Coordinates of C-alpha atoms in Angstrom, one line a residue:
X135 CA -27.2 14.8 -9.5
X136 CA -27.1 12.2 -6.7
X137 CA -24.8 9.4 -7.7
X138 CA -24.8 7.9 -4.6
X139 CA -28.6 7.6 -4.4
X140 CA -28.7 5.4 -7.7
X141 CA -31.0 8.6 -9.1
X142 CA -30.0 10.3 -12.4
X143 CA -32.4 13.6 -12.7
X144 CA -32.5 14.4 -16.0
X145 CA -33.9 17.8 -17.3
X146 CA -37.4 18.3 -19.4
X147 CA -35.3 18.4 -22.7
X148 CA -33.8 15.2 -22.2
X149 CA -37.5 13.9 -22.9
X150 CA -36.9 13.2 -26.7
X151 CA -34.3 11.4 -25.8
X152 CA -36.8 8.8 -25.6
X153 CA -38.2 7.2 -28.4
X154 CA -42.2 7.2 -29.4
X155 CA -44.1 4.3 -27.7
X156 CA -47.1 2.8 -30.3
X157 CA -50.3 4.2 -28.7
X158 CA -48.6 7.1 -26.7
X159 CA -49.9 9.7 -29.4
X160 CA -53.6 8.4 -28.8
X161 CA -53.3 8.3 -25.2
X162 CA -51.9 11.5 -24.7
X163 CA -54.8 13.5 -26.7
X164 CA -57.3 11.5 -24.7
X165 CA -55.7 12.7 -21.4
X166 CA -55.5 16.2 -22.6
X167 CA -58.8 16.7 -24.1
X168 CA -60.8 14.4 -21.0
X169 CA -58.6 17.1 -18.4
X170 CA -56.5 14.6 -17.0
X171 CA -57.2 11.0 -15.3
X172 CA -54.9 8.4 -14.5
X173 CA -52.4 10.0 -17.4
X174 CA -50.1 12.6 -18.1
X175 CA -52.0 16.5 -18.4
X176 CA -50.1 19.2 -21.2
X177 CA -49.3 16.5 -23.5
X178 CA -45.9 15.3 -21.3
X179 CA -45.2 12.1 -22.1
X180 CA -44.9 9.0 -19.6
X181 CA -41.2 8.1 -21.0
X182 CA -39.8 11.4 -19.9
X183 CA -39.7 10.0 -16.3
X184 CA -37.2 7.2 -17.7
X185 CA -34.0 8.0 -16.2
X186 CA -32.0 6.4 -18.9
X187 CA -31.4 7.0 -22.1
X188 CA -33.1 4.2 -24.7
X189 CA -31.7 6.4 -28.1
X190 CA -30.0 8.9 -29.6
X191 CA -31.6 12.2 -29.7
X192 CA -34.0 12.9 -32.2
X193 CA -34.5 15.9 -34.2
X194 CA -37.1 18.4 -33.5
X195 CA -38.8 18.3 -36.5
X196 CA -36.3 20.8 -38.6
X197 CA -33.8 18.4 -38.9
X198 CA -31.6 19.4 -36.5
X199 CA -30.1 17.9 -33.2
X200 CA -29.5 20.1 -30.2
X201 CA -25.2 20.3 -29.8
X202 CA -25.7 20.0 -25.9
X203 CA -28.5 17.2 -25.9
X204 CA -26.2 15.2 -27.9
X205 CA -23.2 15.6 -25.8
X206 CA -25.0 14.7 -23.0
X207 CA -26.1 11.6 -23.6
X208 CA -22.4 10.7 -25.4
X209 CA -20.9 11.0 -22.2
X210 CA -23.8 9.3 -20.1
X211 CA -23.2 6.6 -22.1
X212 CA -19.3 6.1 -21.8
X213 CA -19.3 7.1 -17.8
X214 CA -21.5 4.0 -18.3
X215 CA -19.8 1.9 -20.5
X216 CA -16.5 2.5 -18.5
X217 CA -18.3 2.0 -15.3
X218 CA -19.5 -1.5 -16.2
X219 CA -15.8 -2.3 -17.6
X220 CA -14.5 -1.5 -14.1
X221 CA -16.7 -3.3 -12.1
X222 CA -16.8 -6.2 -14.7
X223 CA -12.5 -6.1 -14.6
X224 CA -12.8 -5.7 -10.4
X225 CA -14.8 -9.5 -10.7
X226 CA -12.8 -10.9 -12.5
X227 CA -9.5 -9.9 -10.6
X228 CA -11.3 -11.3 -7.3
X229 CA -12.9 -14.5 -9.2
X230 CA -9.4 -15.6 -10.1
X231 CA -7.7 -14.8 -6.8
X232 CA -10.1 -17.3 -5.1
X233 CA -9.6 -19.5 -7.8
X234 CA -6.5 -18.9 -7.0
X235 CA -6.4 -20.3 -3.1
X236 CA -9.3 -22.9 -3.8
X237 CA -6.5 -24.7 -6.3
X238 CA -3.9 -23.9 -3.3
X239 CA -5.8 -25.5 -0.7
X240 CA -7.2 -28.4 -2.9
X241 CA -3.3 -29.2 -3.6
X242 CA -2.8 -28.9 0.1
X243 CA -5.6 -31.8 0.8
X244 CA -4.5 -33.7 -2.0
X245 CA -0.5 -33.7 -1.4
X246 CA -0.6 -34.1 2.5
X247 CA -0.5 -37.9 2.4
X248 CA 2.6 -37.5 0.3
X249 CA 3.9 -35.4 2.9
X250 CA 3.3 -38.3 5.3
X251 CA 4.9 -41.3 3.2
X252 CA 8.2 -38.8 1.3
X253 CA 10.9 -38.4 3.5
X254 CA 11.0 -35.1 5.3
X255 CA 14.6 -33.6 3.2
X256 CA 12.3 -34.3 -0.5
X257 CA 9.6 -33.0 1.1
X258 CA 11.4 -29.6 2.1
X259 CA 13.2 -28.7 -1.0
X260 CA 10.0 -29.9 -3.2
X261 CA 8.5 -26.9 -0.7
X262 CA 11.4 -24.6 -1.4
X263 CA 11.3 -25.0 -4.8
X264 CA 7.3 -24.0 -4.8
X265 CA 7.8 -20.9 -2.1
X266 CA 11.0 -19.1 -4.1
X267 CA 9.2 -20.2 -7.6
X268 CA 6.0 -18.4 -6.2
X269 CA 8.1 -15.7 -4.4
X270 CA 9.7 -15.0 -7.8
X271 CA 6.2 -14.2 -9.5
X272 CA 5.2 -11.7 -6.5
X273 CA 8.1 -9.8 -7.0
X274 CA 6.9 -9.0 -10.2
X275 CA 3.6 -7.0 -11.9
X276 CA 1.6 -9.8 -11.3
X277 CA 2.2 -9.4 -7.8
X278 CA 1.9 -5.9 -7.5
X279 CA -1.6 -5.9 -9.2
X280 CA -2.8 -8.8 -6.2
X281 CA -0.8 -6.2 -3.4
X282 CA -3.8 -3.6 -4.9
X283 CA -6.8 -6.4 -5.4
X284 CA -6.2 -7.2 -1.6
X285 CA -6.2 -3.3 -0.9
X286 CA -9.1 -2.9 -2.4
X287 CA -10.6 -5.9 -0.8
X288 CA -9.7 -4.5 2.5
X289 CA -11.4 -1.4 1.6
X290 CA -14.7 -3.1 0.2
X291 CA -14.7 -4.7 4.0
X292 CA -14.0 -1.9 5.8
X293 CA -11.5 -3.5 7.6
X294 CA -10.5 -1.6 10.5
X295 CA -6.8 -0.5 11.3
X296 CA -4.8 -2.7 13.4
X297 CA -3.6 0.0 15.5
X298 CA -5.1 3.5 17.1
X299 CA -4.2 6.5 19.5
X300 CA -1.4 6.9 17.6
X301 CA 0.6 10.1 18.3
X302 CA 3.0 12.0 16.3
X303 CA 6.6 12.0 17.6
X304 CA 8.3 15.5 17.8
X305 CA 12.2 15.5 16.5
X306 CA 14.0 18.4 16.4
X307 CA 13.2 19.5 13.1
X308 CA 10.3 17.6 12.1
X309 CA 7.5 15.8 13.5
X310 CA 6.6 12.0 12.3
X311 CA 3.0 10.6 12.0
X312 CA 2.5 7.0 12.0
X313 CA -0.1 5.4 9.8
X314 CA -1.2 2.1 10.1
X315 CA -2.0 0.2 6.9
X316 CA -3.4 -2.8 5.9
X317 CA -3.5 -5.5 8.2
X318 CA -0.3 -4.8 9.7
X319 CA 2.3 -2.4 7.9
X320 CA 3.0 0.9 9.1
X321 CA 3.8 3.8 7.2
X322 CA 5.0 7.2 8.0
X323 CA 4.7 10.8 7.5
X324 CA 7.5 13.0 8.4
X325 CA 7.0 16.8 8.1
X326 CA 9.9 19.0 8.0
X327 CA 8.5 22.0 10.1
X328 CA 10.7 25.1 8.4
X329 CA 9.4 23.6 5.1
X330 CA 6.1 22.2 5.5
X331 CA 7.8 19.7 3.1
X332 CA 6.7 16.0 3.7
X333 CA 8.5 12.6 3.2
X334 CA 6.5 9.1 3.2
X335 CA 8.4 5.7 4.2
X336 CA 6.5 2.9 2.7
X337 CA 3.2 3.5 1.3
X338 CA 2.1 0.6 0.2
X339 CA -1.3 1.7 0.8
X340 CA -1.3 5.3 -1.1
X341 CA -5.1 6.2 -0.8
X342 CA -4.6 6.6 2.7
X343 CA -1.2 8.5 3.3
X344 CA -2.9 11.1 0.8
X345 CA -5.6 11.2 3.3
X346 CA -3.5 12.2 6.1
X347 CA -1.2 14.1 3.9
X348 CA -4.4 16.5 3.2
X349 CA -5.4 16.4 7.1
X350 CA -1.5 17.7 7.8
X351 CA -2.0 19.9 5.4
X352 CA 1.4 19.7 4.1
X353 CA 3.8 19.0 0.7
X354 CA 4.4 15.6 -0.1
X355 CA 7.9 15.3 -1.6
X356 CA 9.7 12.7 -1.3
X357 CA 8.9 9.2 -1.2
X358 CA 11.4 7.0 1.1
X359 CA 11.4 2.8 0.1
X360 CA 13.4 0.5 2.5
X361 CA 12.9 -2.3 -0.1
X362 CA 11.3 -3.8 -3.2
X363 CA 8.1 -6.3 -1.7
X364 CA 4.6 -4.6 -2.5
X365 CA 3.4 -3.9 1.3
X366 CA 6.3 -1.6 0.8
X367 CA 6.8 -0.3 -2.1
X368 CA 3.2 -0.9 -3.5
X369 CA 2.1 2.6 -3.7
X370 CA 5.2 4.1 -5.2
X371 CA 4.0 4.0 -8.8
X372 CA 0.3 5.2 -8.1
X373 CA 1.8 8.3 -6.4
X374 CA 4.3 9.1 -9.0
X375 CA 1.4 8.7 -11.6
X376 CA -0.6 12.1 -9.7
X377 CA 2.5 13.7 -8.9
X378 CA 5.5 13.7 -11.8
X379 CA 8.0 15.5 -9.9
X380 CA 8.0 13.4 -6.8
X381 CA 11.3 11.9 -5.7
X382 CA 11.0 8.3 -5.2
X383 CA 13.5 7.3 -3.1
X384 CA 15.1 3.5 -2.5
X385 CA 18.4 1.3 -2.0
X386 CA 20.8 1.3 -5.0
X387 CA 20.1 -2.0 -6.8
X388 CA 17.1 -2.9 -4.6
X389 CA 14.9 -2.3 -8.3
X390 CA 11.8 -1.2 -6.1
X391 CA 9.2 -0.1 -8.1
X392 CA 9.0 3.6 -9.3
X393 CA 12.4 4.9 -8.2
X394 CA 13.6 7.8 -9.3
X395 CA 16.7 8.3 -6.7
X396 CA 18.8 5.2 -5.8
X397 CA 20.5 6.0 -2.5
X398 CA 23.9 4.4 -1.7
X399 CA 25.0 3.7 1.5
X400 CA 26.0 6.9 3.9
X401 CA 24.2 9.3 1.1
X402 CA 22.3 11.8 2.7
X403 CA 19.4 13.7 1.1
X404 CA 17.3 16.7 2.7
X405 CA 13.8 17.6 3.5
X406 CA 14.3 20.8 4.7
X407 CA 16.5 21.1 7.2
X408 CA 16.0 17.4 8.2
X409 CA 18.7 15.0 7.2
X410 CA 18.2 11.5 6.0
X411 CA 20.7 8.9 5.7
X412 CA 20.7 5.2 3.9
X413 CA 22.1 2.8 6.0
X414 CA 22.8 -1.0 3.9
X415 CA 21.1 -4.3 6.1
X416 CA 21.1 -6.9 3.3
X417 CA 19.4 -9.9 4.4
X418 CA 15.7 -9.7 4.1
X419 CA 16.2 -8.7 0.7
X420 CA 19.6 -8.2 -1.3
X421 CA 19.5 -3.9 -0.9
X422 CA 17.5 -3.4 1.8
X423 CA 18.0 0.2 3.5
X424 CA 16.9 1.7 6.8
X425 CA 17.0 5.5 7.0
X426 CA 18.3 7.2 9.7
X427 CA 17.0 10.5 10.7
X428 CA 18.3 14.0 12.3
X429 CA 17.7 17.2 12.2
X430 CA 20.5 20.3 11.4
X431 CA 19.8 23.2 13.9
X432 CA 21.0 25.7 13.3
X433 CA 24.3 24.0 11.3
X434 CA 24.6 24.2 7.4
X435 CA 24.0 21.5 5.4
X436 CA 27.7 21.4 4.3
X437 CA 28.6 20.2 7.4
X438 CA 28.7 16.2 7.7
X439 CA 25.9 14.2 8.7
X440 CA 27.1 11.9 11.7
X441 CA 25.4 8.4 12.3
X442 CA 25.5 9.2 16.0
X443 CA 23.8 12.1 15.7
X444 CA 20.8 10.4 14.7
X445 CA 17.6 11.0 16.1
X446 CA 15.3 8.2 14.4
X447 CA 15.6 5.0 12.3
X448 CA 13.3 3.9 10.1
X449 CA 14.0 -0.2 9.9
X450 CA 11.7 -1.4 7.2
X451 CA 11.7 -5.2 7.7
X452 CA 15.1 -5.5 8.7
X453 CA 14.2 -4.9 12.7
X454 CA 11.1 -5.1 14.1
X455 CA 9.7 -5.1 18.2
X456 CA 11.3 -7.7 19.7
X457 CA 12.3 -9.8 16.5
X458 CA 13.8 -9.5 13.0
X459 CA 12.7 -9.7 9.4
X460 CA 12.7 -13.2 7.6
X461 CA 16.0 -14.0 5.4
X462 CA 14.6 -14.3 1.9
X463 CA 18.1 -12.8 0.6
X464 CA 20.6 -13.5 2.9
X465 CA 21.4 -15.8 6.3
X466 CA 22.2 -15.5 9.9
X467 CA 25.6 -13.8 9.9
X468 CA 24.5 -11.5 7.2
X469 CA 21.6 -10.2 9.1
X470 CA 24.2 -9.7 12.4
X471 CA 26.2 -7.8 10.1
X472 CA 23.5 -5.8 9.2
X473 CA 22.0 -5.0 12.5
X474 CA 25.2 -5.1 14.9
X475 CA 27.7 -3.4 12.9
X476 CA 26.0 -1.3 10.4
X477 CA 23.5 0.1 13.7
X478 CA 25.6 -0.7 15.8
X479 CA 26.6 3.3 16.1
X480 CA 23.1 4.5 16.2
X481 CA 22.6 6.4 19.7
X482 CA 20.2 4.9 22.3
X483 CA 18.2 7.9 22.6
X484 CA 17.1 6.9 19.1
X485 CA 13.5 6.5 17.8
X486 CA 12.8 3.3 16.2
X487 CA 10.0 3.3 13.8
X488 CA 9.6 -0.7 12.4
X489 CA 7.9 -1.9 9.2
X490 CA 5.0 -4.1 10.0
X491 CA 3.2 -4.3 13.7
X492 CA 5.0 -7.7 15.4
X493 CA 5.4 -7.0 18.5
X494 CA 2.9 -9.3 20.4
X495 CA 4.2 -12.3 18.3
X496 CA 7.9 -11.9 18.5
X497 CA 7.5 -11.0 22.3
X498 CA 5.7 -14.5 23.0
X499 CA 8.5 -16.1 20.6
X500 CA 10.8 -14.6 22.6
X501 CA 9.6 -15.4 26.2
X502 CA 9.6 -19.0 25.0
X503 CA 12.8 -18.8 23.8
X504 CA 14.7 -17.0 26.5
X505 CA 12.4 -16.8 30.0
X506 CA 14.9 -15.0 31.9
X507 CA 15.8 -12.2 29.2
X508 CA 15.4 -8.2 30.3
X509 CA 13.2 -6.0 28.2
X510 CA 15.3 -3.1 26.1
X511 CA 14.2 -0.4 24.4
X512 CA 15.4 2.5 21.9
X513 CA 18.9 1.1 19.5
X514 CA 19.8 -1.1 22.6
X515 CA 17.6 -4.0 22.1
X516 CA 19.5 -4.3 18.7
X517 CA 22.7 -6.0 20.4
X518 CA 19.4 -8.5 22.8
X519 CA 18.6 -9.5 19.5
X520 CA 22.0 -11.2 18.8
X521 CA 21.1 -14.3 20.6
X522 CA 17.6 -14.9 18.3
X523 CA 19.4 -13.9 15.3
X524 CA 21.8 -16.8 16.4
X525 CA 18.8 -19.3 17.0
X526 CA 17.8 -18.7 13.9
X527 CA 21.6 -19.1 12.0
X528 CA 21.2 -22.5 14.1
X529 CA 18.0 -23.4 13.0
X530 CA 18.8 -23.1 8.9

């Protein structure tokens, strides 16, 4: 009855679920006929205090086994059983993760004077090789299943979120909640307010969207994925799992995990009477999307959907605060392509809503790089970020 005490409060039939003890016989007439003492008065037996169950239930002396005493103590013992399975599994998953990094860091210490005496061109496609061969391997199960051992690391730490006071943002037609994640994705929420109707970007961490999906109070439907890496797209199959019908949404050809919609470029789909648009940014990876945002009014949905008209981007990892995402799939003039002519006709007055929490890091990269540069906010810092985007093109 209290699982989280530890305390399992059995009731009095459960007492012959214990078997006979030599000498319990003898001492419980002696109790009963001396009125009591130090033992057990009525003839009750000291093992019916044991909160577990030592045996299968015995008969009562006709031969027959009580139906409910029996079931009972079947599924006692497999909440049990399966209990120690989890936590034995959960051990083991965290065991060879630091097995894991010890190897990794042991390699480090061992290889660093070869990274002394090698010249530095060996050295850096020897590296290459190792991060794409290791890259490969995340994009895959195996790297799904460490995206949810970390998560439930985090958890077991109580890690706290990176960011708070967050406030939803009101669009015309629906409100967005952001929700920090791990230790520094974002998430987010937006609720169509004629529907009640609900859209997620990114949950990589799908415990906690449900939790604030509950708080809202409102129908998760959709499932929006900019692109394939877990602290994106983690989440996608756990939700579809507890909800069949939910439309998981991503880039056509990206391959994130759990899709059920692939979204081609200027296809529109709608929560309500909120519109949302794929926009292609190849670069970070080879179909990355962002989704552009706007809400109808009062017009019909057969009337076209105008990039200009757009009242909020979601960029995923292909833009972020004051910096862009890394170019695992593509290069410098791909990831210009991507942000100054495929956003390029996104309005100012735009909301952007990035992928992970950078902003203090790329705004320190970028005073370094460029001293003199003006800050820019809204769509309009996408063209500032031409020149870092070129650095970088220089750079590889």
């Amino acid at each position: 009855r209290t699982p989280g005490a530890g305390v399992l409060d059995f009731p009095a039939s459960t007492a012959s679920f214990c078997p006979p003890v030599q000498g319990a016989t003898s001492l419980r007439k002696r109790d009963t006929a001396g009125g009591g003492g130090d033992g057990l008065a009525g003839g009750q037996s000291q093992q019916a205090s044991n909160p577990l169950p030592s045996g299968p239930p015995e008969s009562d002396g006709s031969g027959a086994v009580g139906s409910d005493s029996l079931g009972s103590y079947l599924l006692l013992s497999l909440a049990t059983w399966l209990r120690l399975l989890l936590n034995f599994a959960v051990l083991v998953g965290a065991t060879i993760g630091q097995a894991i990094y010890t190897v990794a860091v042991g390699l480090a210490a061992l290889l660093f004077p070869i990274y002394v005496l090698i010249p530095k061109v060996v050295f850096e496609k020897v590296v290459n090789f190792f991060f794409f061969l290791g890259y490969r391997i995340y994009l895959t199960r195996v790297g799904e299943w460490l995206h949810h051992l970390t998560l439930w690391q985090m958890k077991r730490a109580k890690t706290p979120a990176h960011s708070k006071h967050l406030r939803p943002t009101r669009l015309k037609s629906c409100d967005v909640l952001p929700i920090p994640l791990m230790s520094d994705n974002y998430a987010y929420l937006i609720v169509d307010r004629s529907s009640n109707h609900a859209a997620v970007v990114d949950p990589c961490d799908p415990e906690e969207v449900l939790r604030v999906v509950n708080e809202r109070a409102c129908q998760l439907t959709m499932v929006l994925t900019t692109h394939r890496h877990h602290d994106h797209a983690g989440g996608n199959r756990w939700l579809l799992a507890r909800y069949p019908r939910l439309r998981i949404v991503g880039g056509i050809g990206e391959g994130s995990a759990g899709v059920t919609k692939e979204l081609a470029e200027g296809e529109v789909l709608w929560l309500g009477t909120t519109s949302i648009m794929a926009i292609a940014t190849p670069c970070h990876t080879a179909k990355h999307v962002v989704f552009a945002v706007a809400g109808s009014g009062d017009a019909p949905r057969e009337a076209p959907v105008k990039v200009e008209d757009t009242e909020a981007v979601f960029t995923g990892d292909a833009l972020f605060v004051g910096g862009v995402g890394a170019f695992f799939h593509g290069n410098g003039k791909d990831m210009h392509n991507s942000l100054c002519v495929k956003m390029a006709p996104l309005p100012n007055s735009a909301y952007v809503f990035v992928g992970h929490e950078y902003t203090l890091d790329h705004l320190r990269f970028a005073k370094w790089l460029e001293p003199q540069s003006q800050v820019h906010s809204g769509p309009a810092a996408v063209r500032s970020a031409v020149p870092l985007v070129q650095f970088v093109t220089l750079v590889c």
